[in-house]
PDB file of C-alpha atoms in Angstrom:
ATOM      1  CA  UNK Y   1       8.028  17.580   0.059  1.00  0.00           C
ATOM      2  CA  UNK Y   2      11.190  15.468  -0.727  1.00  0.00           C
ATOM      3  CA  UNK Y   3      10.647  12.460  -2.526  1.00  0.00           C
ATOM      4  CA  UNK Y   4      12.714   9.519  -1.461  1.00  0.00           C
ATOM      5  CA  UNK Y   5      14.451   7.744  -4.240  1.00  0.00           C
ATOM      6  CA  UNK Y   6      15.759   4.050  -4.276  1.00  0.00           C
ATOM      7  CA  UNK Y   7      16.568   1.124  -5.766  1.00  0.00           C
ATOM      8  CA  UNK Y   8      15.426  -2.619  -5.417  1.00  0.00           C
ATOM      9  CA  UNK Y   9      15.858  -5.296  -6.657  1.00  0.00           C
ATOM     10  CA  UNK Y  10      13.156  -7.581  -4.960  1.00  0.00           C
ATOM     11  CA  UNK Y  11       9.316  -7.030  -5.314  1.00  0.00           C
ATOM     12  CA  UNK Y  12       7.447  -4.558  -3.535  1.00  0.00           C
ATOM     13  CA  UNK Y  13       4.849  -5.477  -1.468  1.00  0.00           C
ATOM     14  CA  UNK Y  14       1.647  -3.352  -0.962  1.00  0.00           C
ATOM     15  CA  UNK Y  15      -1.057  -3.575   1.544  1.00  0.00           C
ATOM     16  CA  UNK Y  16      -4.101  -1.962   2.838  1.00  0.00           C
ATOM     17  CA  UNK Y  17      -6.659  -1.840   5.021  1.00  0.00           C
ATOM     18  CA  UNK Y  18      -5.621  -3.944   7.962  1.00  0.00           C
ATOM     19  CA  UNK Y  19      -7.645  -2.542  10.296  1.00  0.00           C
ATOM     20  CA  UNK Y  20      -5.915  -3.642  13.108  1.00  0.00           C
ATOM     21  CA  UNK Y  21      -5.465  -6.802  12.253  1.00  0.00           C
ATOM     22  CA  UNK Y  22      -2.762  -8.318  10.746  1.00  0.00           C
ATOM     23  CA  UNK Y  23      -2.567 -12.192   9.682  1.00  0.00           C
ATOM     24  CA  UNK Y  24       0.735 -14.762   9.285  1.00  0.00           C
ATOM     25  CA  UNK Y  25      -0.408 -15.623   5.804  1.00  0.00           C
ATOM     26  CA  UNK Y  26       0.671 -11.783   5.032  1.00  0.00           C
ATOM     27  CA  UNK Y  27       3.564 -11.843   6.817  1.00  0.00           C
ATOM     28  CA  UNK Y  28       4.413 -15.271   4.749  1.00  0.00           C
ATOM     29  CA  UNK Y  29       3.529 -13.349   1.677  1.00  0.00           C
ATOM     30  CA  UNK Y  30       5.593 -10.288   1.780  1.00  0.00           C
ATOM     31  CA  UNK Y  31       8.449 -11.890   3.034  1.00  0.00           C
ATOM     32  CA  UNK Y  32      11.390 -11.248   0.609  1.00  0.00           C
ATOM     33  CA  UNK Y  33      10.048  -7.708  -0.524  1.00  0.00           C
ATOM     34  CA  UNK Y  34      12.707  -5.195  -1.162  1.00  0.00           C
ATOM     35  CA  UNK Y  35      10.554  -2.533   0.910  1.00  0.00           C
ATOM     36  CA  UNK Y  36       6.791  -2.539   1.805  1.00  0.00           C
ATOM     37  CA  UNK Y  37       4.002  -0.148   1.047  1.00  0.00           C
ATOM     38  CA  UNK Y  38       0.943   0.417   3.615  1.00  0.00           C
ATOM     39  CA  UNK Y  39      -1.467   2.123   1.728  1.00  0.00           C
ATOM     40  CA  UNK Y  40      -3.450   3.164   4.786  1.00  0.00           C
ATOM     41  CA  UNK Y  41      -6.271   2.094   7.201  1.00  0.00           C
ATOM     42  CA  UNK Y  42      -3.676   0.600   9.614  1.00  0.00           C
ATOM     43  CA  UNK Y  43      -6.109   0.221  12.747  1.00  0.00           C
ATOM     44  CA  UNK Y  44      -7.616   2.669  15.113  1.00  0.00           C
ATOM     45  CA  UNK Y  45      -6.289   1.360  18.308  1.00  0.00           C
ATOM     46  CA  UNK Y  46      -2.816   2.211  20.297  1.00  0.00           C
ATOM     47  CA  UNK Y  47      -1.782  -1.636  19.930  1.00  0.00           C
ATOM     48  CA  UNK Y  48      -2.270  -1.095  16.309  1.00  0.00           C
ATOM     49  CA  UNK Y  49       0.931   0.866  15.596  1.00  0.00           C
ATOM     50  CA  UNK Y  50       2.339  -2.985  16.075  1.00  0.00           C
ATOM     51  CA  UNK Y  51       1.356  -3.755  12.417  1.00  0.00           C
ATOM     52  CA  UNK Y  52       4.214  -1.209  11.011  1.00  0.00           C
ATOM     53  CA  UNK Y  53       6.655  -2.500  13.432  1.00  0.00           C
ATOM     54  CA  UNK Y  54       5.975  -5.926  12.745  1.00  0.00           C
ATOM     55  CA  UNK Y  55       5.647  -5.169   9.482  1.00  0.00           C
ATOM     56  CA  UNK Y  56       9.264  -3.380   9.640  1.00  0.00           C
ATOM     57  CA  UNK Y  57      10.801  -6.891  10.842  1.00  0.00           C
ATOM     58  CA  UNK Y  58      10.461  -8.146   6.875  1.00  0.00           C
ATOM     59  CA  UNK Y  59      11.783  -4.496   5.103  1.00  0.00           C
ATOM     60  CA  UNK Y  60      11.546  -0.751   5.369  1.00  0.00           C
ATOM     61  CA  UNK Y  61       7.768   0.363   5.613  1.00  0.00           C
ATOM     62  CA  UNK Y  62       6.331   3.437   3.947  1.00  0.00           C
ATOM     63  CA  UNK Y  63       3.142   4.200   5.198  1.00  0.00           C
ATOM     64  CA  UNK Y  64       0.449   6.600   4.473  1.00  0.00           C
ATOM     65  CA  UNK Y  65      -2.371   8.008   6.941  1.00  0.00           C
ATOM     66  CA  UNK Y  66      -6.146   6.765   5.860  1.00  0.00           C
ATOM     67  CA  UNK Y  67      -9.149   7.696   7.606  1.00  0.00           C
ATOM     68  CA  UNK Y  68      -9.563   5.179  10.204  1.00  0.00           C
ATOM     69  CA  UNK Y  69      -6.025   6.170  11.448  1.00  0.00           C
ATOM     70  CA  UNK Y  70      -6.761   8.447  14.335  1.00  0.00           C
ATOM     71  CA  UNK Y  71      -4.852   7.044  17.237  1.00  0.00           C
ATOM     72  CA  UNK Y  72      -1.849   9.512  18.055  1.00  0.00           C
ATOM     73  CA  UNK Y  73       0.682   7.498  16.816  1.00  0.00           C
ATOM     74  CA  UNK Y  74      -0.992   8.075  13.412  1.00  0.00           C
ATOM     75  CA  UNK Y  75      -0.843  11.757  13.355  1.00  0.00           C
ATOM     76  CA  UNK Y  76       3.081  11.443  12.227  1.00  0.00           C
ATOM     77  CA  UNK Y  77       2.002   9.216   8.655  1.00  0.00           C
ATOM     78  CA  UNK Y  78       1.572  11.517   5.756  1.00  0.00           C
ATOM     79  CA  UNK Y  79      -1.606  11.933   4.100  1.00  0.00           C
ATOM     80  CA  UNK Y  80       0.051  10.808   0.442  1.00  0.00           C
ATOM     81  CA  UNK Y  81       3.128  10.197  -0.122  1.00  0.00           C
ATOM     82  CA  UNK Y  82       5.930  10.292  -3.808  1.00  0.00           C
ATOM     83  CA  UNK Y  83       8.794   8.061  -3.771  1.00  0.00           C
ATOM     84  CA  UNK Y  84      10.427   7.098  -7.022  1.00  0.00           C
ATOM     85  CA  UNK Y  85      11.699   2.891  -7.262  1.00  0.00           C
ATOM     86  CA  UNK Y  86      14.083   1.741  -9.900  1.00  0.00           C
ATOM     87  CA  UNK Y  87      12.959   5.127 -11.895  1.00  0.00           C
ATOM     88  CA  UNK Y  88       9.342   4.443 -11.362  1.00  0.00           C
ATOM     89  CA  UNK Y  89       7.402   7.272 -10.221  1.00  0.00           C
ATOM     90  CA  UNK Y  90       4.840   6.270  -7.340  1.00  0.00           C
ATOM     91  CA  UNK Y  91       2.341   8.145  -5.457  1.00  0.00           C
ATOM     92  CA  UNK Y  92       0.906   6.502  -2.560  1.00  0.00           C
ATOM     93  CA  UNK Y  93      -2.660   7.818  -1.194  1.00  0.00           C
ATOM     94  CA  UNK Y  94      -5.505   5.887   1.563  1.00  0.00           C
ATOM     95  CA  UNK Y  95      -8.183   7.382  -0.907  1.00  0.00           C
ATOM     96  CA  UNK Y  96      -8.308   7.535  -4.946  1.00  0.00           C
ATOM     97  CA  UNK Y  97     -10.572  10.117  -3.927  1.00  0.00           C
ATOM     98  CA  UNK Y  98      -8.181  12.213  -2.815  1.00  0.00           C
ATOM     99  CA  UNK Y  99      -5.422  12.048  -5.853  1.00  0.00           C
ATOM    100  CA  UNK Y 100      -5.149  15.157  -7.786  1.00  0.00           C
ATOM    101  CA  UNK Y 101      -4.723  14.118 -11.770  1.00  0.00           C
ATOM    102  CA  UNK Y 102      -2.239  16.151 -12.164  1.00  0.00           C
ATOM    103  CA  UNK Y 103       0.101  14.984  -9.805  1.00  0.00           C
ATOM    104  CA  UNK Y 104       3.232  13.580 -11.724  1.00  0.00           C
ATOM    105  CA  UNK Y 105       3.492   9.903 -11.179  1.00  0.00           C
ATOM    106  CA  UNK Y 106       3.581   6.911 -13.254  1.00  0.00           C
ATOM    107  CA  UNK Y 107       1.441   4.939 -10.677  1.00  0.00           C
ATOM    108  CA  UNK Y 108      -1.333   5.401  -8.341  1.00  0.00           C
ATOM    109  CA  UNK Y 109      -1.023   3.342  -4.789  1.00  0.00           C
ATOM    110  CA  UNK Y 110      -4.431   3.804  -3.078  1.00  0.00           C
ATOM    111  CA  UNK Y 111      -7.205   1.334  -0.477  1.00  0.00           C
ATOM    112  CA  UNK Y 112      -9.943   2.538   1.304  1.00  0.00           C
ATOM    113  CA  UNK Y 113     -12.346   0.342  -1.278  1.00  0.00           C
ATOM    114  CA  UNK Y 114     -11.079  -3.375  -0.206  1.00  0.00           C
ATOM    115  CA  UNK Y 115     -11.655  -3.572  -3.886  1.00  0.00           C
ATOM    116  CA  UNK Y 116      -8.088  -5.007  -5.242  1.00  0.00           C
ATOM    117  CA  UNK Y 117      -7.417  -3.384  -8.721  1.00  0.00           C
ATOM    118  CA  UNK Y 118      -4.653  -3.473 -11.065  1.00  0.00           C
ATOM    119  CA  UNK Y 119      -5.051  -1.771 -14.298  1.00  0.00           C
ATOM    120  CA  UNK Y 120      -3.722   0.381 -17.296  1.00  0.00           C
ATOM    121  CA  UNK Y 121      -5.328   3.733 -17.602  1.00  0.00           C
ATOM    122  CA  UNK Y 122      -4.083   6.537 -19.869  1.00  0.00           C
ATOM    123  CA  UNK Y 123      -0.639   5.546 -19.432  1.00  0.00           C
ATOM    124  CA  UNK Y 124      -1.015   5.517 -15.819  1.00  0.00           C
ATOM    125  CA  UNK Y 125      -1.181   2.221 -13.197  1.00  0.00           C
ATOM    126  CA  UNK Y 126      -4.128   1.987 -10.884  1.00  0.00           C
ATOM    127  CA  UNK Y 127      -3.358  -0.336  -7.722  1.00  0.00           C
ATOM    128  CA  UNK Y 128      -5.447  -1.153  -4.723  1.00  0.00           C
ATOM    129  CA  UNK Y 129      -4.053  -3.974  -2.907  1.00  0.00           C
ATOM    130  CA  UNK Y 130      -7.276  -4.492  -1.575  1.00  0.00           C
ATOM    131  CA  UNK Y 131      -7.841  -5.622   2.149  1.00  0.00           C
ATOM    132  CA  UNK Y 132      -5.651  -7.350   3.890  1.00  0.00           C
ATOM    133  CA  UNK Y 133      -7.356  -7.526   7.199  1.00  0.00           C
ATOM    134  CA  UNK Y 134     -10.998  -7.610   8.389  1.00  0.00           C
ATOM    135  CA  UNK Y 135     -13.223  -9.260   5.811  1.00  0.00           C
ATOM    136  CA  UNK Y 136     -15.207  -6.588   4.165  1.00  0.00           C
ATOM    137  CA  UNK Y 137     -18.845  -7.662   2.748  1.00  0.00           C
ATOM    138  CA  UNK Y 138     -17.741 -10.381   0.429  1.00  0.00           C
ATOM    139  CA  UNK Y 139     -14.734  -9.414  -0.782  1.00  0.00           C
ATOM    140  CA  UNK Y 140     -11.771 -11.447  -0.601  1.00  0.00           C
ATOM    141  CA  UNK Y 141      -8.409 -10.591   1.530  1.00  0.00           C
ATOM    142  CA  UNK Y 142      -5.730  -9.609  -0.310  1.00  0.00           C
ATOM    143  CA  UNK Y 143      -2.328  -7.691  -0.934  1.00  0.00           C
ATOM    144  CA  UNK Y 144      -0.084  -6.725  -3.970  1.00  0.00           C
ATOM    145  CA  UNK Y 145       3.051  -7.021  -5.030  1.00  0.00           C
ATOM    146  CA  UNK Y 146       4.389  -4.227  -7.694  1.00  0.00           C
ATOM    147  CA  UNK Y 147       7.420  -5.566  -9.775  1.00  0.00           C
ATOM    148  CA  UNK Y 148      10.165  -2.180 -11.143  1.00  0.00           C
ATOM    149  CA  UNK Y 149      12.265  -2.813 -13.167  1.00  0.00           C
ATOM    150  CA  UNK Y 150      13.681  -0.888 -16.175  1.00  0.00           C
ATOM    151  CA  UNK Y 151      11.771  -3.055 -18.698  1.00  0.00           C
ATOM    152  CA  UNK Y 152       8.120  -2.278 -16.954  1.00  0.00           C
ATOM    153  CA  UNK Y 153       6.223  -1.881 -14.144  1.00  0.00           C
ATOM    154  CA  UNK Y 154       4.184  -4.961 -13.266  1.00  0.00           C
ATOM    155  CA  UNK Y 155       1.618  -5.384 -10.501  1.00  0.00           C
ATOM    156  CA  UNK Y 156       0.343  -8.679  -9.133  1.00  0.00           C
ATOM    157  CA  UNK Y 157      -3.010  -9.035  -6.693  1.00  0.00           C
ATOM    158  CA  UNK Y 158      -2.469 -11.857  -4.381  1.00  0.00           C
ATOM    159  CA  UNK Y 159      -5.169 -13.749  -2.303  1.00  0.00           C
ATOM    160  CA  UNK Y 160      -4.657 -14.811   1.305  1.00  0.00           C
ATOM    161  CA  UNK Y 161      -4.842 -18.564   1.773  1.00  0.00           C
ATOM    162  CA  UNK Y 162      -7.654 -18.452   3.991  1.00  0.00           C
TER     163      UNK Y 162
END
């Protein structure tokens, strides 16, 4: 598999779990991202292929295939997925589950959990964006925003205004 390489210089915006729903307050929130990253668990539903169209009016959209995606337009979205921004080495998966260890990446994209996390470990950042659309038990909604740059790599968990 090719990894696509680029550069940008606005934030990236991440977000997962939408389950076919996705809210203005998002939209709000990722506008000015350089590109955005659906880290799977778009919806279930036909209509649902809308959220990566819509989500295409703000910036390019790389998306990758979570469990929950099993309408046919979901069968084209990659399980994971490598791209490289501003040097950074990402790998994008639905499931941390699912992540081999030894894949070569200086960052870990994943959902599936609602559970937002961004942290440091062994050299390596964690993000979950957590969910973005159907409240799950008591978690809150959210998305992320990475920042690459050639100083760091920076991640940011955002709360909806809801």
């Amino acid at each position: 598999m090719n990894t696509e390489r680029f550069e940008c210089d606005a934030p990236v915006g991440v977000i997962a779990d939408t389950h076919g729903t996705l809210r203005d307050e998002a939209l709000t929130m990722l506008e000015g991202c350089g590109v955005i990253l659906h880290l799977g668990d778009v919806g279930s539903r036909d209509q649902d292929a809308a959220i990566l169209e819509r989500l295409a009016e703000l910036a390019p959209v790389h998306t990758v295939r979570g469990n929950v995606d099993t309408a046919p337009w979901a069968e084209r979205l990659p399980w994971y997925l490598d791209l490289v921004v501003n040097g950074w080495r990402l790998h994008l998966v639905h499931d941390i589950a699912d992540f081999a260890p030894d894949t070569p990446c200086d960052a870990v994209l994943h959902g599936h959990s609602h559970k937002a996390r961004n942290e440091w470990r062994d050299g390596r950042l964690l993000f979950n964006p957590g969910g973005a659309g159907r409240r799950r038990f008591s978690l809150p909604l959210t998305l992320g925003k990475l920042w690459a740059d050639e100083a760091a790599l920076r991640g940011a968990i955002l709360r909806l205004p809801l």
